[in-house]
mmCIF file of C-alpha atoms in Angstrom:
data_model
loop_
_atom_site.group_PDB
_atom_site.id
_atom_site.type_symbol
_atom_site.label_atom_id
_atom_site.label_comp_id
_atom_site.label_asym_id
_atom_site.label_seq_id
_atom_site.Cartn_x
_atom_site.Cartn_y
_atom_site.Cartn_z
ATOM 1 C CA MET A 1 -13.127 -11.001 -2.644
ATOM 2 C CA TRP A 2 -11.432 -10.008 -5.774
ATOM 3 C CA ALA A 3 -14.340 -7.943 -7.044
ATOM 4 C CA ALA A 4 -14.669 -6.334 -3.736
ATOM 5 C CA ALA A 5 -11.032 -5.292 -3.555
ATOM 6 C CA VAL A 6 -11.179 -3.967 -7.347
ATOM 7 C CA VAL A 7 -14.289 -2.035 -6.886
ATOM 8 C CA SER A 8 -13.093 -0.626 -3.650
ATOM 9 C CA ARG A 9 -9.581 0.564 -5.312
ATOM 10 C CA PHE A 10 -11.731 2.285 -7.885
ATOM 11 C CA GLY A 11 -13.430 4.400 -5.567
ATOM 12 C CA ASP A 12 -10.157 5.015 -3.732
ATOM 13 C CA ALA A 13 -8.635 6.065 -7.066
ATOM 14 C CA LEU A 14 -11.291 8.569 -7.268
ATOM 15 C CA ARG A 15 -11.084 9.973 -3.926
ATOM 16 C CA GLY A 16 -7.339 10.119 -3.901
ATOM 17 C CA ALA A 17 -7.278 12.046 -7.317
ATOM 18 C CA ALA A 18 -10.054 14.518 -6.165
ATOM 19 C CA LEU A 19 -8.931 15.225 -2.533
ATOM 20 C CA PRO A 20 -5.699 17.101 -3.388
ATOM 21 C CA LEU A 21 -7.551 19.393 -5.893
ATOM 22 C CA LEU A 22 -10.257 20.135 -3.196
ATOM 23 C CA ALA A 23 -7.744 20.883 -0.697
ATOM 24 C CA VAL A 24 -5.841 23.520 -2.707
ATOM 25 C CA SER A 25 -9.244 25.041 -3.331
ATOM 26 C CA LEU A 26 -9.956 25.366 0.279
ATOM 27 C CA THR A 27 -6.599 26.494 1.626
ATOM 28 C CA ASP A 28 -3.491 28.121 0.388
ATOM 29 C CA SER A 29 -1.527 26.786 3.049
ATOM 30 C CA PRO A 30 1.228 24.226 1.748
ATOM 31 C CA VAL A 31 1.510 22.978 5.339
ATOM 32 C CA LEU A 32 -2.258 22.042 5.377
ATOM 33 C CA VAL A 33 -2.216 20.802 1.892
ATOM 34 C CA SER A 34 0.663 18.385 2.936
ATOM 35 C CA LEU A 35 -1.290 17.233 6.173
ATOM 36 C CA VAL A 36 -4.010 15.634 3.778
ATOM 37 C CA THR A 37 -1.183 13.233 2.674
ATOM 38 C CA ALA A 38 0.273 12.796 6.233
ATOM 39 C CA CYS A 39 -3.158 11.755 7.317
ATOM 40 C CA GLY A 40 -2.797 8.701 4.998
ATOM 41 C CA PHE A 41 0.221 7.448 7.077
ATOM 42 C CA LEU A 42 -0.299 8.762 10.807
ATOM 43 C CA PRO A 43 -3.069 6.311 11.657
ATOM 44 C CA TRP A 44 -1.052 3.480 10.509
ATOM 45 C CA LEU A 45 1.632 4.530 13.057
ATOM 46 C CA LEU A 46 -0.949 5.084 15.758
ATOM 47 C CA PHE A 47 -3.394 2.500 15.333
ATOM 48 C CA GLY A 48 -1.846 -0.209 12.722
ATOM 49 C CA LEU A 49 -1.053 -2.560 15.701
ATOM 50 C CA ILE A 50 -4.439 -2.316 17.234
ATOM 51 C CA GLY A 51 -6.258 -2.945 14.017
ATOM 52 C CA GLY A 52 -4.060 -6.054 13.569
ATOM 53 C CA ALA A 53 -4.889 -7.372 17.091
ATOM 54 C CA ILE A 54 -8.800 -6.725 16.413
ATOM 55 C CA ALA A 55 -8.345 -8.595 13.110
ATOM 56 C CA ASP A 56 -7.412 -11.756 14.911
ATOM 57 C CA ARG A 57 -10.035 -11.729 17.491
ATOM 58 C CA VAL A 58 -13.026 -11.184 15.293
ATOM 59 C CA ASP A 59 -14.854 -12.656 12.168
ATOM 60 C CA GLN A 60 -12.837 -11.023 9.612
ATOM 61 C CA ARG A 61 -15.682 -11.128 6.881
ATOM 62 C CA ARG A 62 -17.724 -9.179 9.216
ATOM 63 C CA ALA A 63 -15.055 -6.677 10.221
ATOM 64 C CA MET A 64 -14.417 -5.848 6.441
ATOM 65 C CA TRP A 65 -18.137 -5.680 5.538
ATOM 66 C CA ALA A 66 -18.883 -3.417 8.615
ATOM 67 C CA VAL A 67 -15.776 -1.089 7.958
ATOM 68 C CA ASP A 68 -16.799 -0.590 4.623
ATOM 69 C CA GLY A 69 -20.210 0.202 5.672
ATOM 70 C CA VAL A 70 -18.863 2.849 8.060
ATOM 71 C CA ARG A 71 -16.766 4.316 5.375
ATOM 72 C CA ALA A 72 -19.699 4.582 2.932
ATOM 73 C CA VAL A 73 -21.668 6.700 5.417
ATOM 74 C CA LEU A 74 -18.609 8.760 6.232
ATOM 75 C CA MET A 75 -17.850 9.374 2.093
ATOM 76 C CA ALA A 76 -21.643 9.935 1.572
ATOM 77 C CA GLY A 77 -21.832 12.506 4.271
ATOM 78 C CA PHE A 78 -18.663 14.339 3.015
ATOM 79 C CA ALA A 79 -20.286 14.232 -0.621
ATOM 80 C CA VAL A 80 -23.366 16.061 0.891
ATOM 81 C CA ALA A 81 -21.169 18.772 2.548
ATOM 82 C CA VAL A 82 -19.080 19.185 -0.768
ATOM 83 C CA TRP A 83 -22.647 19.642 -2.660
ATOM 84 C CA LEU A 84 -23.872 22.011 -0.038
ATOM 85 C CA ASP A 85 -20.470 24.126 -0.256
ATOM 86 C CA ARG A 86 -19.850 23.322 3.406
ATOM 87 C CA ALA A 87 -16.660 21.368 3.106
ATOM 88 C CA THR A 88 -13.680 22.690 4.982
ATOM 89 C CA ILE A 89 -10.186 21.705 5.123
ATOM 90 C CA GLY A 90 -10.522 20.581 8.816
ATOM 91 C CA LEU A 91 -13.451 18.377 7.721
ATOM 92 C CA LEU A 92 -11.081 16.996 4.913
ATOM 93 C CA LEU A 93 -8.278 16.341 7.204
ATOM 94 C CA ALA A 94 -10.714 14.622 9.728
ATOM 95 C CA LEU A 95 -12.310 12.445 6.824
ATOM 96 C CA ALA A 96 -8.700 11.526 5.583
ATOM 97 C CA PHE A 97 -7.532 10.588 9.000
ATOM 98 C CA ALA A 98 -10.743 8.603 9.902
ATOM 99 C CA LEU A 99 -10.898 6.506 6.656
ATOM 100 C CA THR A 100 -7.230 5.553 7.141
ATOM 101 C CA THR A 101 -7.889 4.567 10.788
ATOM 102 C CA LEU A 102 -10.574 2.338 9.428
ATOM 103 C CA GLN A 103 -8.243 1.060 6.885
ATOM 104 C CA THR A 104 -5.864 -0.325 9.389
ATOM 105 C CA LEU A 105 -8.650 -2.900 10.510
ATOM 106 C CA PHE A 106 -9.740 -3.636 7.053
ATOM 107 C CA ASP A 107 -6.369 -4.364 5.483
ATOM 108 C CA ASN A 108 -5.189 -6.523 8.139
ATOM 109 C CA ALA A 109 -8.411 -8.521 8.275
ATOM 110 C CA ALA A 110 -8.253 -8.867 4.314
ATOM 111 C CA THR A 111 -4.814 -10.277 4.615
ATOM 112 C CA ALA A 112 -5.644 -12.642 7.355
ATOM 113 C CA LEU A 113 -8.947 -13.817 5.621
ATOM 114 C CA LEU A 114 -7.318 -14.832 2.094
ATOM 115 C CA PRO A 115 -5.856 -18.090 3.228
ATOM 116 C CA SER A 116 -9.107 -19.433 4.139
ATOM 117 C CA VAL A 117 -10.747 -18.347 0.975
ATOM 118 C CA VAL A 118 -8.264 -19.808 -1.443
ATOM 119 C CA GLY A 119 -5.918 -22.199 0.542
ATOM 120 C CA GLN A 120 -2.084 -22.041 1.083
ATOM 121 C CA GLN A 121 -1.051 -23.360 -2.318
ATOM 122 C CA ALA A 122 -2.763 -20.749 -4.216
ATOM 123 C CA LEU A 123 -1.932 -17.543 -2.011
ATOM 124 C CA GLY A 124 0.862 -16.442 -4.643
ATOM 125 C CA ARG A 125 -1.690 -16.515 -7.690
ATOM 126 C CA ALA A 126 -4.370 -14.860 -5.678
ATOM 127 C CA ASN A 127 -2.312 -12.013 -4.473
ATOM 128 C CA ALA A 128 -0.866 -11.352 -7.612
ATOM 129 C CA ARG A 129 -4.670 -11.251 -9.007
ATOM 130 C CA LEU A 130 -5.602 -8.969 -6.185
ATOM 131 C CA MET A 131 -2.724 -6.430 -6.768
ATOM 132 C CA THR A 132 -3.022 -6.569 -10.556
ATOM 133 C CA GLY A 133 -6.694 -5.904 -10.688
ATOM 134 C CA GLN A 134 -6.354 -3.088 -8.233
ATOM 135 C CA GLU A 135 -3.460 -1.603 -10.305
ATOM 136 C CA VAL A 136 -5.487 -1.700 -13.249
ATOM 137 C CA MET A 137 -8.741 -0.282 -11.843
ATOM 138 C CA GLY A 138 -7.031 2.553 -9.931
ATOM 139 C CA ARG A 139 -4.350 3.808 -12.152
ATOM 140 C CA PHE A 140 -6.134 3.087 -15.768
ATOM 141 C CA VAL A 141 -9.948 3.300 -14.860
ATOM 142 C CA GLY A 142 -10.507 5.319 -11.752
ATOM 143 C CA ALA A 143 -8.001 8.173 -12.021
ATOM 144 C CA PRO A 144 -8.795 9.163 -15.579
ATOM 145 C CA LEU A 145 -12.697 9.226 -14.640
ATOM 146 C CA VAL A 146 -12.045 12.213 -12.140
ATOM 147 C CA PRO A 147 -12.290 14.781 -14.572
ATOM 148 C CA VAL A 148 -15.465 13.760 -16.160
ATOM 149 C CA LEU A 149 -17.033 13.277 -12.769
ATOM 150 C CA LEU A 150 -15.920 16.703 -11.594
ATOM 151 C CA GLY A 151 -17.512 18.176 -14.741
ATOM 152 C CA LEU A 152 -20.854 16.670 -13.461
ATOM 153 C CA GLY A 153 -20.412 18.178 -10.028
ATOM 154 C CA ALA A 154 -17.694 18.725 -7.260
ATOM 155 C CA ALA A 155 -19.405 16.106 -5.102
ATOM 156 C CA MET A 156 -19.540 13.337 -7.838
ATOM 157 C CA PRO A 157 -16.058 11.609 -6.902
ATOM 158 C CA TYR A 158 -17.100 11.354 -3.240
ATOM 159 C CA ALA A 159 -20.600 10.216 -3.937
ATOM 160 C CA ALA A 160 -19.217 7.619 -6.295
ATOM 161 C CA ASP A 161 -16.554 6.495 -3.729
ATOM 162 C CA ALA A 162 -19.493 5.866 -1.179
ATOM 163 C CA ALA A 163 -21.168 3.746 -3.530
ATOM 164 C CA THR A 164 -18.007 1.729 -4.431
ATOM 165 C CA TYR A 165 -17.825 0.950 -0.494
ATOM 166 C CA LEU A 166 -21.424 -0.278 -0.217
ATOM 167 C CA ALA A 167 -20.856 -2.475 -3.218
ATOM 168 C CA ALA A 168 -17.716 -3.690 -1.708
ATOM 169 C CA ALA A 169 -19.443 -4.287 1.538
ATOM 170 C CA ALA A 170 -22.282 -6.399 -0.021
ATOM 171 C CA LEU A 171 -19.583 -8.478 -1.965
ATOM 172 C CA VAL A 172 -17.608 -9.311 1.151
ATOM 173 C CA ALA A 173 -20.672 -10.123 3.118
ATOM 174 C CA SER A 174 -21.532 -12.575 0.477
ATOM 175 C CA LEU A 175 -18.329 -14.624 1.006
ATOM 176 C CA GLY A 176 -19.152 -18.290 1.690
ATOM 177 C CA ALA A 177 -15.723 -19.219 3.146
ATOM 178 C CA ALA A 178 -15.781 -20.042 6.695
ATOM 179 C CA PRO A 179 -13.993 -18.016 9.208
ATOM 180 C CA PRO A 180 -10.576 -19.462 9.893
ATOM 181 C CA GLU A 181 -10.300 -21.596 12.946
ATOM 182 C CA ARG A 182 -8.356 -20.130 15.851
ATOM 183 C CA ALA A 183 -7.105 -21.707 19.054
ATOM 184 C CA PRO A 184 -8.905 -20.894 22.433
ATOM 185 C CA ARG A 185 -7.581 -17.544 23.641
ATOM 186 C CA PRO A 186 -6.247 -17.693 27.278
ATOM 187 C CA PRO A 187 -8.528 -15.925 29.762
ATOM 188 C CA GLY A 188 -7.754 -12.303 30.723
ATOM 189 C CA GLY A 189 -5.831 -11.619 27.216
ATOM 190 C CA SER A 190 -5.496 -7.889 26.404
ATOM 191 C CA LEU A 191 -4.955 -6.039 23.127
ATOM 192 C CA ARG A 192 -1.623 -5.003 24.538
ATOM 193 C CA ARG A 193 -0.802 -8.737 25.112
ATOM 194 C CA ASP A 194 -1.990 -9.618 21.729
ATOM 195 C CA ILE A 195 0.081 -6.778 20.056
ATOM 196 C CA ALA A 196 3.244 -8.051 21.918
ATOM 197 C CA GLU A 197 2.685 -11.585 20.710
ATOM 198 C CA GLY A 198 2.383 -10.410 17.071
ATOM 199 C CA LEU A 199 5.773 -8.424 17.223
ATOM 200 C CA ALA A 200 7.212 -11.248 18.953
ATOM 201 C CA VAL A 201 6.425 -13.607 16.336
ATOM 202 C CA LEU A 202 7.671 -11.083 13.854
ATOM 203 C CA TRP A 203 11.045 -10.957 15.642
ATOM 204 C CA ARG A 204 11.524 -14.712 16.089
ATOM 205 C CA ASP A 205 11.064 -15.641 12.600
ATOM 206 C CA ARG A 206 14.422 -14.916 10.898
ATOM 207 C CA THR A 207 13.028 -14.529 7.488
ATOM 208 C CA LEU A 208 10.133 -12.323 8.288
ATOM 209 C CA ARG A 209 12.200 -10.139 10.576
ATOM 210 C CA ALA A 210 14.976 -9.731 7.534
ATOM 211 C CA LEU A 211 12.029 -9.143 5.021
ATOM 212 C CA CYS A 212 10.467 -6.463 7.356
ATOM 213 C CA ALA A 213 13.830 -4.655 7.691
ATOM 214 C CA SER A 214 14.668 -4.944 3.988
ATOM 215 C CA THR A 215 11.005 -3.434 3.119
ATOM 216 C CA THR A 216 11.364 -0.549 5.671
ATOM 217 C CA LEU A 217 14.638 0.508 4.049
ATOM 218 C CA CYS A 218 13.424 0.250 0.562
ATOM 219 C CA ASN A 219 10.236 2.295 1.740
ATOM 220 C CA ILE A 220 12.507 5.088 2.869
ATOM 221 C CA GLY A 221 13.828 5.184 -0.590
ATOM 222 C CA ILE A 222 10.656 4.971 -2.344
ATOM 223 C CA GLY A 223 9.183 7.809 -0.038
ATOM 224 C CA ALA A 224 12.029 9.877 -1.200
ATOM 225 C CA LEU A 225 11.537 9.108 -4.918
ATOM 226 C CA ILE A 226 7.769 9.790 -4.801
ATOM 227 C CA ALA A 227 8.170 12.982 -3.054
ATOM 228 C CA THR A 228 10.619 14.389 -5.595
ATOM 229 C CA LEU A 229 9.687 12.643 -8.773
ATOM 230 C CA VAL A 230 7.838 15.277 -10.362
ATOM 231 C CA LEU A 231 10.662 17.562 -9.702
ATOM 232 C CA HIS A 232 13.166 15.339 -11.138
ATOM 233 C CA ILE A 233 11.206 14.792 -14.467
ATOM 234 C CA THR A 234 10.096 18.296 -14.860
ATOM 235 C CA GLY A 235 13.196 20.068 -13.595
ATOM 236 C CA TRP A 236 16.220 17.931 -13.966
ATOM 237 C CA LEU A 237 14.974 16.207 -17.131
ATOM 238 C CA ASP A 238 13.270 19.274 -18.165
ATOM 239 C CA ALA A 239 10.648 17.080 -19.829
ATOM 240 C CA GLY A 240 7.707 19.086 -18.589
ATOM 241 C CA ASN A 241 4.073 17.663 -17.487
ATOM 242 C CA THR A 242 4.114 15.355 -20.719
ATOM 243 C CA GLY A 243 7.181 13.694 -19.636
ATOM 244 C CA TYR A 244 6.059 13.200 -16.066
ATOM 245 C CA ALA A 245 2.732 11.784 -17.366
ATOM 246 C CA ALA A 246 4.764 9.469 -19.700
ATOM 247 C CA VAL A 247 6.808 8.135 -16.745
ATOM 248 C CA ILE A 248 3.868 7.627 -14.519
ATOM 249 C CA THR A 249 1.842 5.742 -17.337
ATOM 250 C CA VAL A 250 5.010 3.371 -18.067
ATOM 251 C CA TYR A 251 5.424 2.678 -14.384
ATOM 252 C CA GLY A 252 1.646 1.700 -14.110
ATOM 253 C CA ILE A 253 2.018 -0.611 -17.207
ATOM 254 C CA GLY A 254 5.176 -2.094 -15.591
ATOM 255 C CA SER A 255 3.321 -2.582 -12.517
ATOM 256 C CA VAL A 256 0.305 -4.561 -14.155
ATOM 257 C CA ALA A 257 2.950 -6.390 -16.421
ATOM 258 C CA GLY A 258 4.690 -7.588 -13.200
ATOM 259 C CA GLY A 259 1.255 -8.733 -11.513
ATOM 260 C CA LEU A 260 0.479 -10.667 -14.566
ATOM 261 C CA VAL A 261 3.709 -13.024 -14.299
ATOM 262 C CA ALA A 262 4.438 -12.650 -10.490
ATOM 263 C CA ALA A 263 3.181 -16.081 -9.760
ATOM 264 C CA ARG A 264 5.012 -17.788 -12.464
ATOM 265 C CA LEU A 265 8.122 -15.748 -11.872
ATOM 266 C CA THR A 266 8.299 -16.609 -8.251
ATOM 267 C CA GLU A 267 7.382 -20.440 -8.764
ATOM 268 C CA LYS A 268 10.128 -20.657 -11.163
ATOM 269 C CA LEU A 269 12.737 -18.825 -9.101
ATOM 270 C CA GLY A 270 11.689 -19.520 -5.613
ATOM 271 C CA ARG A 271 10.354 -16.846 -3.398
ATOM 272 C CA ALA A 272 13.822 -15.929 -1.720
ATOM 273 C CA ARG A 273 15.492 -15.598 -5.146
ATOM 274 C CA ALA A 274 12.719 -13.657 -6.705
ATOM 275 C CA LEU A 275 12.942 -11.118 -3.829
ATOM 276 C CA VAL A 276 16.695 -10.759 -4.294
ATOM 277 C CA VAL A 277 16.463 -10.509 -8.325
ATOM 278 C CA CYS A 278 13.637 -7.829 -7.904
ATOM 279 C CA GLY A 279 15.438 -5.759 -5.399
ATOM 280 C CA THR A 280 18.465 -5.763 -7.597
ATOM 281 C CA ALA A 281 16.598 -4.910 -10.704
ATOM 282 C CA GLN A 282 15.058 -1.973 -8.766
ATOM 283 C CA ILE A 283 18.771 -0.800 -7.590
ATOM 284 C CA GLY A 284 19.762 -0.783 -11.361
ATOM 285 C CA ALA A 285 16.475 1.076 -12.394
ATOM 286 C CA LEU A 286 16.837 3.848 -9.682
ATOM 287 C CA ALA A 287 20.627 4.081 -10.573
ATOM 288 C CA ALA A 288 19.832 4.756 -14.309
ATOM 289 C CA LEU A 289 17.035 7.227 -13.246
ATOM 290 C CA GLY A 290 19.425 9.416 -11.099
ATOM 291 C CA ALA A 291 22.575 9.032 -13.134
ATOM 292 C CA ILE A 292 21.357 9.481 -16.869
ATOM 293 C CA ARG A 293 19.813 12.566 -17.982
ATOM 294 C CA SER A 294 17.462 11.081 -20.649
ATOM 295 C CA LEU A 295 13.887 10.787 -20.827
ATOM 296 C CA PRO A 296 13.703 7.326 -22.443
ATOM 297 C CA VAL A 297 15.953 5.982 -19.985
ATOM 298 C CA ALA A 298 13.749 7.621 -17.157
ATOM 299 C CA VAL A 299 10.638 5.876 -18.666
ATOM 300 C CA ALA A 300 12.170 2.508 -19.037
ATOM 301 C CA ALA A 301 13.617 2.822 -15.516
ATOM 302 C CA MET A 302 10.222 3.389 -13.995
ATOM 303 C CA GLY A 303 8.760 0.638 -15.964
ATOM 304 C CA LEU A 304 11.320 -1.496 -14.773
ATOM 305 C CA PHE A 305 10.895 -0.117 -11.188
ATOM 306 C CA GLY A 306 6.965 -0.873 -11.301
ATOM 307 C CA PHE A 307 7.376 -4.331 -12.868
ATOM 308 C CA ALA A 308 9.992 -5.532 -10.051
ATOM 309 C CA GLY A 309 7.864 -3.621 -7.241
ATOM 310 C CA ILE A 310 4.817 -5.399 -7.808
ATOM 311 C CA VAL A 311 6.393 -9.052 -7.955
ATOM 312 C CA TRP A 312 8.214 -8.006 -4.740
ATOM 313 C CA ASN A 313 4.736 -7.069 -3.077
ATOM 314 C CA VAL A 314 3.052 -10.040 -4.314
ATOM 315 C CA THR A 315 5.994 -12.333 -2.918
ATOM 316 C CA GLU A 316 6.391 -10.278 0.313
ATOM 317 C CA VAL A 317 2.614 -10.790 1.352
ATOM 318 C CA THR A 318 2.449 -14.368 0.396
ATOM 319 C CA MET A 319 5.487 -15.204 2.410
ATOM 320 C CA MET A 320 3.970 -13.179 5.449
ATOM 321 C CA GLN A 321 0.742 -15.047 4.822
ATOM 322 C CA GLN A 322 2.381 -18.697 4.801
ATOM 323 C CA ARG A 323 4.809 -18.316 7.828
ATOM 324 C CA SER A 324 2.440 -16.479 10.213
ATOM 325 C CA PRO A 325 1.021 -19.001 13.006
ATOM 326 C CA ASP A 326 -2.661 -19.690 12.496
ATOM 327 C CA GLY A 327 -4.505 -17.205 14.414
ATOM 328 C CA ALA A 328 -1.986 -14.654 14.501
ATOM 329 C CA LEU A 329 -1.722 -13.251 10.774
ATOM 330 C CA GLY A 330 -3.545 -10.324 11.316
ATOM 331 C CA ARG A 331 -1.093 -9.049 14.186
ATOM 332 C CA VAL A 332 2.069 -10.330 12.389
ATOM 333 C CA SER A 333 0.552 -8.329 9.175
ATOM 334 C CA SER A 334 -0.292 -5.208 11.374
ATOM 335 C CA ALA A 335 3.502 -5.349 12.823
ATOM 336 C CA PHE A 336 4.984 -5.696 9.469
ATOM 337 C CA ARG A 337 2.872 -2.764 7.894
ATOM 338 C CA THR A 338 3.165 -0.575 10.763
ATOM 339 C CA LEU A 339 7.197 -0.715 10.769
ATOM 340 C CA SER A 340 7.514 -0.602 7.126
ATOM 341 C CA ILE A 341 5.071 2.123 6.495
ATOM 342 C CA ALA A 342 6.732 4.321 8.764
ATOM 343 C CA GLY A 343 9.729 4.556 6.332
ATOM 344 C CA THR A 344 7.729 6.171 3.667
ATOM 345 C CA PRO A 345 7.092 9.632 5.482
ATOM 346 C CA LEU A 346 10.567 9.626 6.685
ATOM 347 C CA GLY A 347 11.919 9.173 3.025
ATOM 348 C CA ALA A 348 9.721 11.766 1.708
ATOM 349 C CA LEU A 349 11.347 14.343 4.045
ATOM 350 C CA LEU A 350 14.858 12.978 3.354
ATOM 351 C CA GLY A 351 14.152 13.107 -0.408
ATOM 352 C CA GLY A 352 13.026 17.028 -0.151
ATOM 353 C CA VAL A 353 16.297 17.871 1.867
ATOM 354 C CA MET A 354 18.438 16.104 -0.516
ATOM 355 C CA ALA A 355 16.937 17.530 -3.645
ATOM 356 C CA GLN A 356 17.310 20.985 -2.134
ATOM 357 C CA ALA A 357 20.877 20.524 -0.821
ATOM 358 C CA TRP A 358 22.399 18.398 -3.730
ATOM 359 C CA GLY A 359 20.219 18.559 -6.694
ATOM 360 C CA LEU A 360 16.919 17.138 -7.883
ATOM 361 C CA ASN A 361 18.431 13.852 -9.280
ATOM 362 C CA THR A 362 19.899 12.821 -5.889
ATOM 363 C CA PRO A 363 17.045 11.361 -4.085
ATOM 364 C CA ALA A 364 16.797 8.709 -6.822
ATOM 365 C CA LEU A 365 20.443 7.738 -6.247
ATOM 366 C CA GLY A 366 19.795 7.985 -2.469
ATOM 367 C CA ALA A 367 16.952 5.499 -3.070
ATOM 368 C CA ALA A 368 19.298 3.246 -5.055
ATOM 369 C CA ALA A 369 21.871 3.198 -1.974
ATOM 370 C CA LEU A 370 18.808 2.326 0.326
ATOM 371 C CA PHE A 371 17.858 -0.252 -1.963
ATOM 372 C CA VAL A 372 21.413 -1.637 -1.675
ATOM 373 C CA CYS A 373 21.091 -1.770 2.111
ATOM 374 C CA GLY A 374 17.622 -3.286 1.876
ATOM 375 C CA VAL A 375 18.892 -6.226 -0.261
ATOM 376 C CA ALA A 376 21.878 -6.765 1.841
ATOM 377 C CA ALA A 377 19.503 -6.887 5.066
ATOM 378 C CA LEU A 378 17.408 -9.333 3.068
ATOM 379 C CA VAL A 379 19.949 -11.893 2.111
ATOM 380 C CA PRO A 380 20.881 -13.447 5.510
ATOM 381 C CA GLY A 381 17.158 -14.380 6.379
ATOM 382 C CA MET A 382 16.436 -15.840 3.020
ATOM 383 C CA ARG A 383 19.519 -18.391 2.918
ATOM 384 C CA SER A 384 17.115 -21.034 4.287
ATOM 385 C CA VAL A 385 14.173 -20.343 2.074
ATOM 386 C CA ILE A 386 13.847 -22.154 -1.137
ATOM 387 C CA ASN A 387 10.128 -21.442 -2.146
#
């Protein structure tokens, strides 16, 4: 399962770096180019809850390898279209939308399957290893290879992505873990009822409800930061492309370092305390980034932000897996993801407005304020949680 996740992330990194370059070669409309990114979020809002409900109804292994098989076919067809010079911006948008729609089922199934693969006590370490492997493969292996592949042909990144989907499908299909046991479903159950049950579980669990609200607020801040970071570094700091590359690289290094120690850190501090500490560290990093006009400070701040961010992510997913009732994890996961992911595009829009109205550094300060609200929303639900 780890190998499948890492291989798939490698392919995603190839596609993620190549698609924007292809988009700007197909159209000079900023709106159409921005829609490519929007297609990475919109299916979660439309189909995320449905994907979670389906994930709780089916054999998650079969769902995962079937989804990857379909994605391999889609990517192979797109690679052929690029090779034949038949790709259009409309085809690109349709592909991005279809891949993310399929991802809503895959990600929820993967989250629900992991506890049956490694067991409850190993979830923290397993999540940390999954996220760290994906970060390394995507940021430090996949993305840097894109110029090399493009040098071999415009279709090569997409053909390679199709091959990684096939490899991941084969790896998931080889899993020997038995599917998790589920209680018999009541007769006449519908997807709408299943979705409502997942939302109800998330709402009734005070800790998960607080964690979801906190993550949503933080994601609004992250959206604002991501959308304007290049302007912050190249404009407000006047550090140019080299400075931006340095910030992004150190952010990736910090994320990997955080993944390597996440399990031990949460075991030492306890999960609730680890979340509060990481959120507080990110507030400090964002405040320094927005208030101090220095490239070394920005590099250090983003390194700390990446470190604390992946520890937060590992802890968040592990707590959700451990606290969700048997047979409902896919639905709880989808409800959590759908609500929290909705904050990112909202934050991106907010960041653009803030940067234009009040200065290029204000999105980072606004993100810090949102993280303060996020940590404040988190604390009441964590008082009864020790580990």
